Amino acid sequence: MAILIPPISIEPMQERDLEAVAAIDRQCYSTPWYYSAYVTELSNRSAMYFVAREGNKVVGYAGVWAVMDEGHITTLAVDPHRQGRKIGERLLLTLIDEARYKRVKHLKLEVRESNRIAQNLYRKYGFKPMAMRKNYYSDTGENAIVMWANDIHLSEFRAMLEERRQALDRYYQQQGY
């Protein structure tokens, strides 16, 4: 008998989601954000935050700031029990789409030097390592790699996004979602 997994939906983050978001944050990061930081971000007009839902359960979240023509991906995490199902990729694609809608031209983010899985995902979406922030993470003193995706409004970038979107669709069809 096949186990049916509810489809994943990506929706704007609401205040009612914050307990679940904070719980995932604590599981994924050694220095999670304060709950109050999420409350503040939800009222930040430059910020856009989303959750991934499996049925009614929040299983991931992500955020991006859009200031003038530059975007900054502030956070992205998926419940460790749900990783490997391309939920993070769906969240990243949503952030990129929203940034493009807000007329952002360039996106940047910081990622732990040791987090190869995240770096590979970001590379897949056109982000390139551009700088290193030494001792960026206060919990371990680990360096952060600053990655940029430039010219996200150009036709070449749009074509890459469409290819990635089609690959995601094929993946979910193969998985029976």
mmCIF file of C-alpha atoms in Angstrom, residues 11 23 59 85 143 147 152 163:
data_model
loop_
_atom_site.group_PDB
_atom_site.id
_atom_site.type_symbol
_atom_site.label_atom_id
_atom_site.label_comp_id
_atom_site.label_asym_id
_atom_site.label_seq_id
_atom_site.Cartn_x
_atom_site.Cartn_y
_atom_site.Cartn_z
ATOM 1 C CA GLU A 11 2.345 30.580 1.129
ATOM 2 C CA ALA A 23 10.796 25.290 16.070
ATOM 3 C CA VAL A 59 7.756 22.216 7.074
ATOM 4 C CA ARG A 85 12.277 16.455 -1.056
ATOM 5 C CA ASN A 143 33.388 31.846 7.659
ATOM 6 C CA MET A 147 27.055 34.437 -3.038
ATOM 7 C CA ILE A 152 18.088 38.113 -12.482
ATOM 8 C CA GLU A 163 14.357 24.907 -16.892
#
